[in-house]
Amino acid sequence: MNPFSSGTRLRDMIRAIRACKTAAEERAVVRKECAAIRSAISENDQDYRHRNIAKLMFIHMLGYPTHFGQMECLKLIAASGFPEKRVGYLGLMLLLDERQEVLMLVTNSLKQDLNHSNQYIVGLALCALGNICSAEMARDLAPEVERLLLTRDPNIKKKAALCSIRIIRKVPDLAENFLSPAASLLKEKHHGVLIAGVQLCTDLCKVSVEASNYLRKNCTEGLVRILRDVSNSPYAPEYDIAGITDPFLHIRLLRLMRMLGQGDSDTSEYINDILAQVASKTESNKNAGNAILYECVETIMGIQATSGLRVLAINILGRFLSNRDNNIRYVALNMLMKAVAVDSQAVQRHRTTILECVKDSDASIRKRALELVFLLVNDTNAKPLTKELIDYLEVSDQDFKGDLTAKICLIVEKFSQEKKWYIDQMLKVLSLGGNFVKDDVWHALIVAISNAPDLQGYSVRSLYRAFRTSSEQVSLVRVTVWCLGEYGEMLVNNVGMLEVEEPMTVTESDAVDVLEACLTRYSSDIATRSMSLIALLKLSSRFPPTSERIKQIITMHKGSVALELQQRAIEFNSIIQRHQNIKSSLVERMPVLDEPAYIGKRASSSQANIVADKSSQPSSTATTLKFPNGVTKPPAAPLVDLLDLGSDDSSVPTSTSNDFLHDFLGIGLTNSPSSGIAPSGGTDILMDLLSIGTPVPNDTAPKVVPNQGFAPTTKPTPTTIQVMDLLDGLPSNGSLPGSQTPVYPSITAFESSTLKIMFSFTKQPERPHVSKIHATFVNMSSDAYTDFVFQAAVPKFVQLHLDPASSNQLPASGNGTITQTLTVTNSQHGQKALAMRVRMPQDTEPSSLAIKNQRQVPVPVGLFTPSIWIRCVTNLFALPG
Amino acid sequence: MIRFILLQNRQGKTRLAKYYIPLEDSEKHKVEYEVHRLVVNRDPKYTNFVEFRTHKVIYRRYAGLFFSMCVDITDNELAYLECIHLFVEILDHFFSNVCELDLVFNFHKVYLILDEFILAGEIQETSKRAIIERMGELEKQE
């Protein structure tokens, strides 16, 4: 009895289930049916078995567990009639999979069915085998399938072929057995058998190399012939799809040819013609045609094609790109990415179309197009491409902006040839998408600006303009704040105007307005506000009239809840209020950040914080320090030393380079006499600051007055960091322990109304590169100094060692002295002269003198210029508010 | 190679599920749920291809049913789009203007048709006429 022809019970059950309104109702119905089925199974009911299994399959499709029916399937398969077997195999394929052991029990039934006289039953068995057989079953039943490959019935043949595919996937060792039957399948006429045979050959190639060689040798010609026939065939209604005869066969053939032609030039050459024919002949207005063309292009790219063929392929892809169908465009973009590696020139021709795809509405097309554009950028097209991308950035979706900005920044950094263009593009990107830009991108921008002095005025003015329109972009705000602080006076005074700029009047208070807005705005985060605070401090020095207003602004933040802001506000307030003398030197122009070093560091490390980078300037003190302000001081001025800062009545010192603010602040107090820190080249701090060691008894040397910085009274807390730039060119005389050492005259290294320093020199003949300097410090002022610390710095090729000083108390008015011994080692003795450097804040140019180390040549005294500066900075952090 | 074929309606009910790779029942349900979620929310003007785990799903919507095929990542998407369309045409021809209800009540026949069209994850027959004829013969056997 056919359960489906009467259709009552199965149909009724389906109807009943569909009529249920709630899930609970459905569960109840299903439960009832399952119970009925289970009892029928236990009673071993023969008549309704196939109906029950059909019901069970439906229940399984709804998602309920149906394991109890598995054995029933097996029993059905073992039955003799076709209908039972049919339901049994169907149930088998639906309810079981290859990982279950129950499947093994079917092997015997399968074997019998494969040998059945009824070809429909053989078909059933092959179908089941092909869909779910396991590896053991495959091994057991492979001989049967091989035999069936050779029957005459095309239905069995094609099923057997596909079944073989599964067998060799499961058991690759058996591949050889199927080789010659597979090759002979290709001689068939029936399309179903052909396509199955082609697929079998493709899988054989994937699985075994010998198979692929065999097929290459024997079947290439046949394949080309089949493709030619089917391509040229007249209208065949049975296989026609959109005017093309059997596109599936086309595609499978092309794929097999790709596998055979890969890496083999002979085969590639042989199939060149047919590929060209298919590529040019196939119509592309319907999806079927496009599918064939797509496979054709893939094949051309995969084999060793002639360049003409490749150009043809890329042109096809170009045509795809302008197709209105999204699918086609997507597929073309995918292929083009692979093609760029092969032939980048040809792909460049389609750049405009690809650029259009970046603006597509489909997100996956946009993403692929953007990646492809990025691969295509080179020096010549970088500028127009960037312009296009930035124009699109304005209108793109929020979720796409992140990707887009990242790519644009990469392109701009890699391909910018002039700084001005780089700055312009980065400004635009920051204005449009600053919120998506990563930190190291805008850090790099700042490094670039600091390295381009002629563009600094232009940059700060452009930033000011940009800030007016796009102040919600965080990175833009930060860069603006930094530049305003650094180059504020360029903005107000219109320094360094380029021809393309329009004149703009910005007053000092406008600049302060901007910073105030950044500080007080609700949306600014802590980092931006901190940067604003320090920029305000800088401006208070650069624009003295605004100092009072700035002080008020900063004072408002003294009670801020954020610790960082509070601390900064308090400290900066203190500087403005009480330490105007050194304020300008503190907030001097930043040193030029070393761009190549930064780029290298950034390439190697993940995040290069600009603040940290400032201190990584190379420590070669032989280089001239840059002073963009161009303030110079006459050489006599150095004698007006920092000691004046000790008195409160000093005028506001002219701004000079204050590069090492952070270094000094970071170095802090070196109070205790300790062995000197030997300066080695390449240390992070710009100057090697050495502390004084133990005292060395000496004769009556003039006293030295240390610099207290703020108050002339003796205060223990603020210790001074003095950097002596000693340029010693004279051999010393006297004060030498008696030896055959040559005599060098001693020099007054430094002299002023408050401090005098004398140097005397010794050298040992057997170690000419080592010089000993005996320094004596005399306090010429009327105030005693309690924490006198002497520090010096030398160039990279020189090593300096400080012995402990005699004491750190220097009585006033020359009533006592401090002596200290320095040992200088010149690693390039004979090639370079010794130099030591000391600088004072008032001075601009450190004059350096080289100590000529040639004993024979006495250096005239006059060469030694008394240009020594002592630099003092007290530790601000120690000061209360 | 086709890994699985799913027919689902807008609500997520699976009308046909054929797997050519081994999966547990729970995994199958998970897969069906995920594919449905992927496919049902996509705008019609997007492409018909979605990436799914390490493969891709090629889908097309016919009235209230989504026909989805999961294939290997290296396969030709446009070809499988044609494949789906051919399958729908066969069903249409067999059931004479097929609708979802036909597929529900005659699910066993749908499986039969599918087994004549695709075997072991590869295309078996490309002629609509041949498949319909074969179905006729099989029906006679019953």
PDB file of C-alpha atoms in Angstrom, chain A residues 230-327:
ATOM      1  CA  VAL A 230      29.211  22.661 -26.736  1.00  0.00           C
ATOM      2  CA  SER A 231      30.207  26.234 -27.336  1.00  0.00           C
ATOM      3  CA  ASN A 232      29.464  26.052 -31.018  1.00  0.00           C
ATOM      4  CA  SER A 233      26.416  23.864 -30.714  1.00  0.00           C
ATOM      5  CA  PRO A 234      23.158  25.100 -32.158  1.00  0.00           C
ATOM      6  CA  TYR A 235      20.098  25.720 -30.108  1.00  0.00           C
ATOM      7  CA  ALA A 236      19.375  22.700 -27.908  1.00  0.00           C
ATOM      8  CA  PRO A 237      16.125  23.230 -26.012  1.00  0.00           C
ATOM      9  CA  GLU A 238      16.885  20.623 -23.433  1.00  0.00           C
ATOM     10  CA  TYR A 239      20.028  22.262 -22.122  1.00  0.00           C
ATOM     11  CA  ASP A 240      19.442  25.805 -23.087  1.00  0.00           C
ATOM     12  CA  ILE A 241      19.691  28.476 -20.450  1.00  0.00           C
ATOM     13  CA  ALA A 242      19.456  32.082 -21.617  1.00  0.00           C
ATOM     14  CA  GLY A 243      20.606  31.214 -25.079  1.00  0.00           C
ATOM     15  CA  ILE A 244      23.653  29.230 -24.029  1.00  0.00           C
ATOM     16  CA  THR A 245      23.770  25.480 -24.246  1.00  0.00           C
ATOM     17  CA  ASP A 246      24.473  23.913 -20.904  1.00  0.00           C
ATOM     18  CA  PRO A 247      26.450  26.653 -19.127  1.00  0.00           C
ATOM     19  CA  PHE A 248      27.145  24.259 -16.271  1.00  0.00           C
ATOM     20  CA  LEU A 249      29.122  22.028 -18.562  1.00  0.00           C
ATOM     21  CA  HIS A 250      31.040  25.040 -19.881  1.00  0.00           C
ATOM     22  CA  ILE A 251      31.972  26.023 -16.387  1.00  0.00           C
ATOM     23  CA  ARG A 252      33.040  22.573 -15.275  1.00  0.00           C
ATOM     24  CA  LEU A 253      35.152  22.096 -18.356  1.00  0.00           C
ATOM     25  CA  LEU A 254      36.860  25.431 -17.838  1.00  0.00           C
ATOM     26  CA  ARG A 255      37.605  24.512 -14.278  1.00  0.00           C
ATOM     27  CA  LEU A 256      39.142  21.189 -15.207  1.00  0.00           C
ATOM     28  CA  MET A 257      41.256  22.929 -17.824  1.00  0.00           C
ATOM     29  CA  ARG A 258      42.467  25.304 -15.166  1.00  0.00           C
ATOM     30  CA  MET A 259      43.574  22.398 -13.004  1.00  0.00           C
ATOM     31  CA  LEU A 260      45.384  20.758 -15.871  1.00  0.00           C
ATOM     32  CA  GLY A 261      46.971  23.927 -17.208  1.00  0.00           C
ATOM     33  CA  GLN A 262      48.233  25.215 -13.889  1.00  0.00           C
ATOM     34  CA  GLY A 263      51.967  25.204 -13.956  1.00  0.00           C
ATOM     35  CA  ASP A 264      52.196  23.418 -17.267  1.00  0.00           C
ATOM     36  CA  SER A 265      53.112  25.600 -20.206  1.00  0.00           C
ATOM     37  CA  ASP A 266      52.345  23.078 -22.928  1.00  0.00           C
ATOM     38  CA  THR A 267      48.825  22.503 -21.792  1.00  0.00           C
ATOM     39  CA  SER A 268      48.357  26.212 -21.245  1.00  0.00           C
ATOM     40  CA  GLU A 269      49.425  26.907 -24.789  1.00  0.00           C
ATOM     41  CA  TYR A 270      47.165  24.238 -26.122  1.00  0.00           C
ATOM     42  CA  ILE A 271      44.082  25.604 -24.453  1.00  0.00           C
ATOM     43  CA  ASN A 272      44.832  29.252 -25.208  1.00  0.00           C
ATOM     44  CA  ASP A 273      42.751  29.279 -28.361  1.00  0.00           C
ATOM     45  CA  ILE A 274      39.627  27.803 -26.966  1.00  0.00           C
ATOM     46  CA  LEU A 275      39.810  30.143 -23.986  1.00  0.00           C
ATOM     47  CA  ALA A 276      40.077  33.105 -26.281  1.00  0.00           C
ATOM     48  CA  GLN A 277      37.153  31.845 -28.278  1.00  0.00           C
ATOM     49  CA  VAL A 278      34.930  31.329 -25.267  1.00  0.00           C
ATOM     50  CA  ALA A 279      35.940  34.639 -23.753  1.00  0.00           C
ATOM     51  CA  SER A 280      35.105  36.643 -26.812  1.00  0.00           C
ATOM     52  CA  LYS A 281      32.115  34.726 -28.015  1.00  0.00           C
ATOM     53  CA  THR A 282      30.033  34.424 -24.881  1.00  0.00           C
ATOM     54  CA  GLU A 283      27.341  36.980 -24.459  1.00  0.00           C
ATOM     55  CA  SER A 284      27.270  38.731 -21.162  1.00  0.00           C
ATOM     56  CA  ASN A 285      23.820  40.190 -20.827  1.00  0.00           C
ATOM     57  CA  LYS A 286      22.515  37.313 -18.750  1.00  0.00           C
ATOM     58  CA  ASN A 287      23.807  35.750 -15.583  1.00  0.00           C
ATOM     59  CA  ALA A 288      24.582  32.441 -17.287  1.00  0.00           C
ATOM     60  CA  GLY A 289      26.886  34.122 -19.760  1.00  0.00           C
ATOM     61  CA  ASN A 290      28.565  36.091 -17.027  1.00  0.00           C
ATOM     62  CA  ALA A 291      29.096  32.945 -15.024  1.00  0.00           C
ATOM     63  CA  ILE A 292      30.941  31.389 -17.942  1.00  0.00           C
ATOM     64  CA  LEU A 293      33.004  34.524 -18.514  1.00  0.00           C
ATOM     65  CA  TYR A 294      33.893  34.643 -14.834  1.00  0.00           C
ATOM     66  CA  GLU A 295      35.129  31.064 -14.871  1.00  0.00           C
ATOM     67  CA  CYS A 296      37.007  31.806 -18.078  1.00  0.00           C
ATOM     68  CA  VAL A 297      38.785  34.763 -16.497  1.00  0.00           C
ATOM     69  CA  GLU A 298      39.671  32.665 -13.475  1.00  0.00           C
ATOM     70  CA  THR A 299      41.153  30.037 -15.727  1.00  0.00           C
ATOM     71  CA  ILE A 300      43.147  32.571 -17.727  1.00  0.00           C
ATOM     72  CA  MET A 301      44.556  33.993 -14.521  1.00  0.00           C
ATOM     73  CA  GLY A 302      45.313  30.538 -13.223  1.00  0.00           C
ATOM     74  CA  ILE A 303      47.313  29.159 -16.114  1.00  0.00           C
ATOM     75  CA  GLN A 304      50.311  30.507 -17.930  1.00  0.00           C
ATOM     76  CA  ALA A 305      48.413  32.545 -20.457  1.00  0.00           C
ATOM     77  CA  THR A 306      49.771  34.822 -23.148  1.00  0.00           C
ATOM     78  CA  SER A 307      49.705  38.505 -22.394  1.00  0.00           C
ATOM     79  CA  GLY A 308      47.065  39.090 -25.027  1.00  0.00           C
ATOM     80  CA  LEU A 309      44.797  36.657 -23.310  1.00  0.00           C
ATOM     81  CA  ARG A 310      45.450  38.304 -19.978  1.00  0.00           C
ATOM     82  CA  VAL A 311      44.557  41.691 -21.340  1.00  0.00           C
ATOM     83  CA  LEU A 312      41.373  40.179 -22.683  1.00  0.00           C
ATOM     84  CA  ALA A 313      40.573  38.815 -19.246  1.00  0.00           C
ATOM     85  CA  ILE A 314      41.146  42.120 -17.505  1.00  0.00           C
ATOM     86  CA  ASN A 315      39.000  43.884 -20.048  1.00  0.00           C
ATOM     87  CA  ILE A 316      36.204  41.483 -19.282  1.00  0.00           C
ATOM     88  CA  LEU A 317      36.592  42.335 -15.627  1.00  0.00           C
ATOM     89  CA  GLY A 318      36.511  45.997 -16.480  1.00  0.00           C
ATOM     90  CA  ARG A 319      33.231  45.452 -18.278  1.00  0.00           C
ATOM     91  CA  PHE A 320      31.916  43.616 -15.256  1.00  0.00           C
ATOM     92  CA  LEU A 321      32.775  46.579 -13.101  1.00  0.00           C
ATOM     93  CA  SER A 322      30.405  48.829 -14.950  1.00  0.00           C
ATOM     94  CA  ASN A 323      27.604  46.303 -14.884  1.00  0.00           C
ATOM     95  CA  ARG A 324      24.593  47.409 -12.930  1.00  0.00           C
ATOM     96  CA  ASP A 325      24.264  44.071 -11.195  1.00  0.00           C
ATOM     97  CA  ASN A 326      25.867  44.077  -7.773  1.00  0.00           C
ATOM     98  CA  ASN A 327      26.809  40.431  -7.981  1.00  0.00           C
TER      99      ASN A 327
END
